Each structure stands twice: as C-alpha cells, then as structure tokens.
CSV table of C-alpha atoms in Angstrom, one decimal:
chain,number,residue,atom,x,y,z
A,286,PHE,CA,-38.1,5.7,-6.4
A,287,ARG,CA,-38.7,5.6,-2.7
A,288,ASP,CA,-42.2,4.7,-1.6
A,289,PRO,CA,-42.3,3.1,1.9
A,290,THR,CA,-45.9,1.8,1.3
A,291,PHE,CA,-44.8,0.0,-1.9
A,292,PHE,CA,-41.8,-1.6,-0.2
A,293,LYS,CA,-43.8,-2.6,2.8
A,294,SER,CA,-46.5,-4.3,0.6
A,295,LYS,CA,-43.8,-5.9,-1.6
A,296,GLY,CA,-42.0,-7.3,1.5
A,297,GLY,CA,-45.3,-8.6,2.9
A,298,LEU,CA,-46.2,-10.3,-0.3
A,299,GLU,CA,-42.8,-11.9,-0.6
A,300,GLN,CA,-43.0,-13.2,3.0
A,301,ILE,CA,-46.5,-14.7,2.4
A,302,ALA,CA,-45.2,-16.4,-0.8
A,303,ALA,CA,-42.2,-17.8,1.0
A,304,SER,CA,-44.1,-18.9,4.1
A,305,LYS,CA,-44.1,-22.6,4.9
A,306,VAL,CA,-46.3,-22.1,8.0
A,307,MET,CA,-49.4,-20.6,6.4
A,308,THR,CA,-51.9,-22.8,4.7
A,309,PRO,CA,-53.0,-21.9,1.2
A,310,GLU,CA,-56.3,-20.7,2.6
A,311,GLU,CA,-54.5,-18.4,5.0
A,312,GLN,CA,-52.3,-17.1,2.3
A,313,LEU,CA,-55.3,-16.4,0.1
A,314,THR,CA,-57.1,-14.6,2.9
A,315,THR,CA,-54.0,-12.5,3.6
A,316,TYR,CA,-53.7,-11.6,-0.1
A,317,ARG,CA,-57.3,-10.6,-0.2
A,318,ASP,CA,-56.8,-8.4,2.9
A,319,ILE,CA,-53.8,-6.7,1.3
A,320,LEU,CA,-55.8,-6.2,-1.9
A,321,LYS,CA,-58.7,-4.6,0.1
A,322,GLU,CA,-56.2,-2.3,1.8
A,323,GLY,CA,-54.7,-1.3,-1.5
A,324,LYS,CA,-58.0,-0.5,-3.1
A,325,ALA,CA,-59.0,1.6,-0.1
A,326,ALA,CA,-55.8,3.5,-0.2
A,327,ASN,CA,-56.2,4.0,-4.0
A,328,GLU,CA,-59.7,5.4,-3.5
A,329,LYS,CA,-58.5,7.7,-0.8
A,330,LEU,CA,-55.7,9.0,-3.1
A,331,LYS,CA,-58.2,9.5,-5.9
A,332,ALA,CA,-60.5,11.5,-3.7
A,333,GLU,CA,-57.6,13.6,-2.5
A,334,LEU,CA,-56.5,14.2,-6.1
A,335,GLN,CA,-60.0,15.3,-7.1
A,336,GLU,CA,-60.1,17.7,-4.1
A,337,LEU,CA,-56.7,19.2,-5.0
A,338,GLN,CA,-57.6,19.6,-8.7
A,339,SER,CA,-60.9,21.3,-7.8
A,340,ARG,CA,-59.0,23.7,-5.4
A,341,LEU,CA,-56.4,24.4,-8.1
A,342,ARG,CA,-59.2,25.2,-10.7
A,343,SER,CA,-61.0,27.4,-8.3
A,344,SER,CA,-58.0,29.3,-7.1
A,345,SER,CA,-56.3,29.9,-10.5
A,346,ALA,CA,-57.0,33.2,-12.1
A,347,PRO,CA,-58.2,33.3,-15.7
A,348,ALA,CA,-55.5,33.6,-18.3
A,349,PRO,CA,-54.8,37.1,-19.4
A,350,SER,CA,-56.1,38.0,-22.8
A,351,PRO,CA,-53.5,38.9,-25.4
A,352,THR,CA,-53.1,42.7,-25.9
A,353,PRO,CA,-53.2,43.9,-29.5
A,354,GLY,CA,-49.9,45.2,-30.8
A,355,ASN,CA,-49.5,48.8,-32.0
C-alpha cells in the first residue's frame, strides 16, 4: 500500500535508530514526539470517521419494506 505518512514516520524512526550523533536522551525525546504526533493524528482520524459515519446514517433513506407477493 502507499501511505506517505507511514513511510515518512518509518524513515524517521530508522534514521533515529541509526543515528550516531544523537544521545540516547535525544533519541527518546524524539521517539516521544513522534508518538504524540501519531496519537494526535489518530484522534483526528477517529473524529473524522465518527463525523462521516453520522453523516452517512443521517443521509441514508430507510430500507424499503418488502412488498407482499400476489
């Protein structure tokens, strides 16, 4: 699949893990920042999903009742 956000995050994590310049404390802080960003994005997507589901429910017409056969 193609998800630019996923690949950006994955690349960033790989760079942090391979970094020889960052101290372990800096790496940990950066990991925590990435985690916070991910959680915020997840909450935003969940809210958007709820909104779309509520719109779908409110706009969908009731299912037609079956007609009796003659």
